[in-house]
Amino acid sequence: MGPDLAPKAGQLVMVIDDDEDIRAALSGLLEEAGFRVVGFGNGKQGLAYLATGELPCLILLDLMMPVMDGWQFRVEQMMNPALASVPVIVITAGGTASRGPDLGVEVVAKPFDMNVLLTMVRSHCAP
């Protein structure tokens, strides 16, 4: 078996949500689907990681968080040319989907269908 046939590590997906249970559920779902996951409790932690770590193929982003909310995170991300191209799916319980288009994000309302979300993730992160 040549090196090209060795199993590859899955693509990295970032989950930013202050709800630890949701972060854990999303991480478990994504890891079962073959992705690697890195999770953070607020946008500031996520931005700090992006400045030094591997860029993910996708960011799953909550909006309502302490320290730095999802909208603030997205504005900061868009101002950084190295990070602006990373796609974002917003996962929110709030009725803020109408603000989605101006920040170039897809919006999924909580509670969400795991299969629908996985399909959306796979559309950005080919295995």
Coordinates of N, CA and C in Angstrom, one line a residue:
M1 N 0.8 -1.2 0.0 CA 0.0 0.0 0.0 C 0.9 1.2 0.0
G2 N 0.8 2.1 -1.0 CA 1.6 3.2 -1.2 C 1.1 4.3 -0.2
P3 N 2.0 5.4 -0.1 CA 1.6 6.5 0.8 C 0.4 7.2 0.4
D4 N 0.0 7.2 -0.9 CA -1.2 7.9 -1.3 C -2.5 7.2 -0.9
L5 N -2.4 5.9 -0.5 CA -3.5 5.2 -0.1 C -3.7 5.2 1.5
A6 N -2.8 5.8 2.1 CA -2.9 5.9 3.6 C -4.1 6.8 3.9
P7 N -4.8 6.5 5.0 CA -6.0 7.4 5.4 C -5.5 8.8 5.7
K8 N -6.2 9.8 5.2 CA -5.8 11.2 5.4 C -6.7 11.7 6.6
A9 N -6.1 12.6 7.3 CA -6.8 13.3 8.4 C -7.9 14.1 7.7
G10 N -9.1 14.2 8.3 CA -10.2 14.9 7.8 C -9.9 16.4 7.8
Q11 N -10.7 17.2 7.1 CA -10.5 18.6 7.0 C -11.0 19.2 8.4
L12 N -10.4 20.4 8.7 CA -10.7 21.0 10.0 C -11.9 21.9 9.9
V13 N -12.8 21.8 10.8 CA -14.0 22.6 11.0 C -13.9 23.3 12.3
M14 N -14.1 24.6 12.4 CA -14.1 25.4 13.6 C -15.5 25.6 14.1
V15 N -15.8 25.4 15.4 CA -17.1 25.6 16.0 C -16.9 26.7 17.0
I16 N -17.6 27.8 16.9 CA -17.6 28.9 17.9 C -19.0 29.1 18.5
D17 N -19.1 28.6 19.7 CA -20.4 28.7 20.4 C -20.2 28.7 21.9
D18 N -20.8 29.6 22.6 CA -20.6 29.7 24.0 C -21.3 28.6 24.8
D19 N -22.2 27.9 24.2 CA -23.0 26.8 24.8 C -22.1 25.5 24.7
E20 N -21.6 25.1 25.8 CA -20.7 23.9 25.8 C -21.3 22.7 25.3
D21 N -22.6 22.5 25.6 CA -23.4 21.3 25.1 C -23.5 21.3 23.6
I22 N -23.8 22.4 23.1 CA -24.0 22.5 21.6 C -22.6 22.3 20.9
R23 N -21.6 22.9 21.5 CA -20.2 22.8 21.0 C -19.8 21.3 21.0
A24 N -20.1 20.6 22.1 CA -19.8 19.2 22.2 C -20.6 18.3 21.2
A25 N -21.9 18.7 21.0 CA -22.7 17.9 20.1 C -22.3 18.1 18.7
L26 N -22.0 19.3 18.3 CA -21.5 19.6 16.9 C -20.2 18.9 16.7
S27 N -19.3 19.0 17.7 CA -18.0 18.4 17.5 C -18.1 16.9 17.3
G28 N -18.9 16.3 18.2 CA -19.1 14.8 18.0 C -19.7 14.4 16.7
L29 N -20.7 15.2 16.2 CA -21.3 14.9 14.9 C -20.3 15.0 13.8
L30 N -19.5 16.1 13.8 CA -18.5 16.4 12.8 C -17.4 15.3 12.8
E31 N -16.9 15.0 14.0 CA -15.9 14.0 14.1 C -16.3 12.6 13.6
E32 N -17.6 12.2 13.9 CA -18.1 11.0 13.4 C -18.2 11.0 11.9
A33 N -18.4 12.2 11.3 CA -18.5 12.3 9.8 C -17.1 12.4 9.2
G34 N -16.0 12.3 10.0 CA -14.7 12.3 9.5 C -13.9 13.6 9.5
F35 N -14.5 14.6 10.1 CA -13.8 15.9 10.2 C -13.0 16.0 11.5
R36 N -12.0 16.9 11.4 CA -11.3 17.3 12.7 C -12.0 18.6 13.1
V37 N -12.1 18.8 14.4 CA -12.8 19.9 15.0 C -12.0 20.6 16.0
V38 N -12.1 22.0 16.0 CA -11.5 22.8 17.0 C -12.7 23.7 17.4
G39 N -12.9 23.8 18.8 CA -14.0 24.6 19.3 C -13.6 25.7 20.2
F40 N -14.4 26.8 20.2 CA -14.1 27.9 21.1 C -15.4 28.5 21.6
G41 N -15.3 29.1 22.8 CA -16.5 29.6 23.5 C -16.9 31.1 23.1
N42 N -16.0 31.8 22.4 CA -16.4 33.1 21.9 C -15.5 33.5 20.7
G43 N -15.9 34.5 20.0 CA -15.3 35.0 18.8 C -13.8 35.4 19.0
K44 N -13.5 36.0 20.1 CA -12.2 36.4 20.4 C -11.2 35.2 20.4
Q45 N -11.6 34.1 21.1 CA -10.8 32.9 21.1 C -10.6 32.4 19.7
G46 N -11.7 32.4 18.9 CA -11.6 31.9 17.6 C -10.7 32.7 16.7
L47 N -10.7 34.0 16.8 CA -9.8 34.9 16.0 C -8.4 34.6 16.4
A48 N -8.1 34.5 17.7 CA -6.8 34.2 18.2 C -6.2 32.9 17.6
Y49 N -7.0 31.9 17.5 CA -6.6 30.6 16.9 C -6.3 30.8 15.4
L50 N -7.2 31.5 14.8 CA -7.1 31.7 13.3 C -5.8 32.5 13.0
A51 N -5.3 33.3 13.9 CA -4.1 34.1 13.7 C -2.9 33.2 13.7
T52 N -3.0 32.1 14.4 CA -1.7 31.3 14.6 C -1.9 29.8 14.1
G53 N -3.1 29.4 14.0 CA -3.3 27.9 13.7 C -3.7 27.7 12.2
E54 N -4.0 26.4 11.9 CA -4.4 26.0 10.6 C -5.7 26.6 10.3
L55 N -5.9 27.1 9.1 CA -7.2 27.6 8.7 C -8.2 26.5 8.4
P56 N -9.4 26.6 9.0 CA -10.4 25.6 8.8 C -11.0 25.7 7.4
C57 N -11.7 24.6 6.9 CA -12.4 24.7 5.7 C -13.8 25.4 5.9
L58 N -14.2 25.6 7.1 CA -15.5 26.2 7.4 C -15.5 26.6 8.9
I59 N -16.3 27.6 9.2 CA -16.5 28.0 10.6 C -18.0 27.9 10.9
L60 N -18.4 27.2 11.9 CA -19.8 27.2 12.4 C -19.8 28.2 13.5
L61 N -20.7 29.2 13.4 CA -20.6 30.4 14.3 C -21.9 30.7 14.9
D62 N -21.9 30.8 16.3 CA -23.1 31.2 17.0 C -23.0 32.8 17.0
L63 N -24.2 33.4 17.2 CA -24.2 34.9 17.2 C -24.2 35.5 18.6
M64 N -25.0 35.0 19.5 CA -25.1 35.5 20.8 C -24.1 34.9 21.7
M65 N -23.0 35.6 22.0 CA -21.9 35.1 22.8 C -21.3 36.2 23.6
P66 N -20.7 35.9 24.8 CA -20.0 37.0 25.5 C -18.7 37.3 24.9
V67 N -18.0 38.3 25.4 CA -16.7 38.7 25.0 C -16.7 39.3 23.5
M68 N -17.0 38.4 22.5 CA -17.1 38.9 21.2 C -18.2 38.0 20.5
D69 N -19.2 38.7 20.1 CA -20.3 37.9 19.5 C -20.0 37.6 18.0
G70 N -20.9 36.8 17.4 CA -20.7 36.3 16.1 C -20.6 37.4 15.0
W71 N -21.4 38.5 15.2 CA -21.3 39.6 14.2 C -20.0 40.3 14.2
Q72 N -19.5 40.5 15.5 CA -18.2 41.2 15.7 C -17.1 40.3 15.1
F73 N -17.2 39.0 15.3 CA -16.2 38.0 14.8 C -16.2 38.1 13.3
R74 N -17.4 38.1 12.7 CA -17.4 38.1 11.2 C -16.9 39.4 10.6
V75 N -17.1 40.5 11.2 CA -16.6 41.8 10.8 C -15.1 41.7 10.8
E76 N -14.5 41.3 12.0 CA -13.1 41.1 12.1 C -12.5 40.2 11.1
Q77 N -13.2 39.0 10.9 CA -12.7 38.0 9.9 C -12.7 38.6 8.5
M78 N -13.7 39.4 8.2 CA -13.8 39.9 6.8 C -12.7 41.0 6.6
M79 N -12.3 41.7 7.6 CA -11.2 42.7 7.5 C -9.8 42.1 7.3
N80 N -9.7 40.8 7.6 CA -8.4 40.2 7.5 C -8.3 39.4 6.2
P81 N -7.6 39.8 5.2 CA -7.5 39.2 3.9 C -7.2 37.7 4.0
A82 N -6.4 37.3 4.9 CA -6.0 35.9 5.0 C -7.2 35.0 5.5
L83 N -8.2 35.6 6.2 CA -9.3 34.9 6.8 C -10.6 35.1 6.1
A84 N -10.7 36.1 5.3 CA -12.0 36.5 4.7 C -12.6 35.4 3.8
S85 N -11.8 34.6 3.2 CA -12.3 33.6 2.3 C -12.8 32.3 3.0
V86 N -12.6 32.2 4.3 CA -13.1 31.0 5.0 C -14.6 31.1 5.2
P87 N -15.4 30.2 4.6 CA -16.8 30.3 4.7 C -17.4 30.1 6.1
V88 N -18.5 30.7 6.4 CA -19.1 30.7 7.7 C -20.6 30.3 7.6
I89 N -21.0 29.4 8.5 CA -22.4 29.1 8.6 C -22.8 29.5 10.0
V90 N -23.7 30.5 10.1 CA -24.2 31.0 11.4 C -25.3 30.0 11.9
I91 N -25.1 29.6 13.2 CA -26.1 28.8 13.8 C -26.7 29.6 15.0
T92 N -28.0 30.0 14.9 CA -28.5 30.9 15.9 C -29.9 30.6 16.3
A93 N -30.2 30.9 17.6 CA -31.6 30.7 18.1 C -32.4 32.0 17.9
G94 N -31.7 33.1 17.6 CA -32.3 34.4 17.5 C -32.9 34.6 16.1
G95 N -33.8 35.4 15.9 CA -34.4 35.7 14.6 C -33.6 36.7 13.8
T96 N -32.3 36.4 13.7 CA -31.4 37.4 13.0 C -31.0 37.0 11.6
A97 N -31.7 36.0 11.1 CA -31.4 35.5 9.7 C -31.4 36.7 8.7
S98 N -32.2 37.7 8.9 CA -32.3 38.8 7.9 C -30.9 39.5 7.8
R99 N -30.1 39.4 8.8 CA -28.8 40.1 8.7 C -27.8 39.3 8.0
G100 N -28.1 38.0 7.7 CA -27.1 37.1 7.1 C -26.5 37.6 5.8
P101 N -27.4 38.0 4.8 CA -26.8 38.3 3.5 C -25.7 39.4 3.5
D102 N -25.9 40.4 4.3 CA -24.9 41.5 4.2 C -23.5 41.1 4.8
L103 N -23.5 40.0 5.5 CA -22.1 39.5 5.9 C -21.7 38.2 5.2
G104 N -22.5 37.8 4.2 CA -22.1 36.7 3.3 C -22.1 35.4 4.0
V105 N -23.1 35.1 4.8 CA -23.1 33.8 5.6 C -24.4 33.1 5.3
E106 N -24.4 31.8 5.4 CA -25.6 31.0 5.5 C -26.0 30.9 6.9
V107 N -27.3 30.9 7.1 CA -27.9 30.9 8.5 C -28.7 29.7 8.7
V108 N -28.5 29.0 9.9 CA -29.3 27.9 10.3 C -29.8 28.2 11.6
A109 N -31.2 28.0 11.8 CA -31.8 28.3 13.1 C -31.7 27.1 14.0
K110 N -31.5 27.4 15.3 CA -31.6 26.3 16.3 C -33.0 26.2 16.7
P111 N -33.5 25.0 17.0 CA -32.8 23.7 16.9 C -32.7 23.4 15.4
F112 N -31.6 22.8 15.0 CA -31.3 22.5 13.6 C -31.3 21.0 13.4
D113 N -31.5 20.6 12.1 CA -31.5 19.2 11.7 C -30.1 18.8 11.4
M114 N -29.5 17.9 12.2 CA -28.1 17.5 12.0 C -27.8 17.1 10.6
N115 N -28.7 16.3 9.9 CA -28.4 15.9 8.6 C -28.3 17.1 7.6
V116 N -29.2 18.0 7.8 CA -29.2 19.2 6.9 C -27.9 20.0 7.1
L117 N -27.5 20.1 8.4 CA -26.2 20.8 8.7 C -25.0 20.1 8.1
L118 N -25.0 18.8 8.3 CA -23.9 18.0 7.7 C -23.8 18.2 6.2
T119 N -24.9 18.2 5.5 CA -24.9 18.4 4.1 C -24.3 19.8 3.8
M120 N -24.7 20.8 4.5 CA -24.1 22.1 4.3 C -22.6 22.1 4.6
V121 N -22.2 21.4 5.6 CA -20.7 21.4 5.9 C -20.0 20.7 4.8
R122 N -20.6 19.6 4.3 CA -19.9 18.9 3.2 C -19.9 19.7 1.9
S123 N -20.8 20.6 1.7 CA -20.8 21.4 0.5 C -19.6 22.4 0.5
H124 N -19.1 22.7 1.7 CA -17.9 23.6 1.8 C -16.6 22.8 2.0
C125 N -16.7 21.6 2.6 CA -15.5 20.8 3.0 C -15.6 19.5 2.4
A126 N -15.1 19.3 1.2 CA -15.1 18.0 0.5 C -14.2 17.1 1.2
P127 N -14.7 15.8 1.4 CA -13.9 14.8 2.2 C -12.5 14.6 1.5

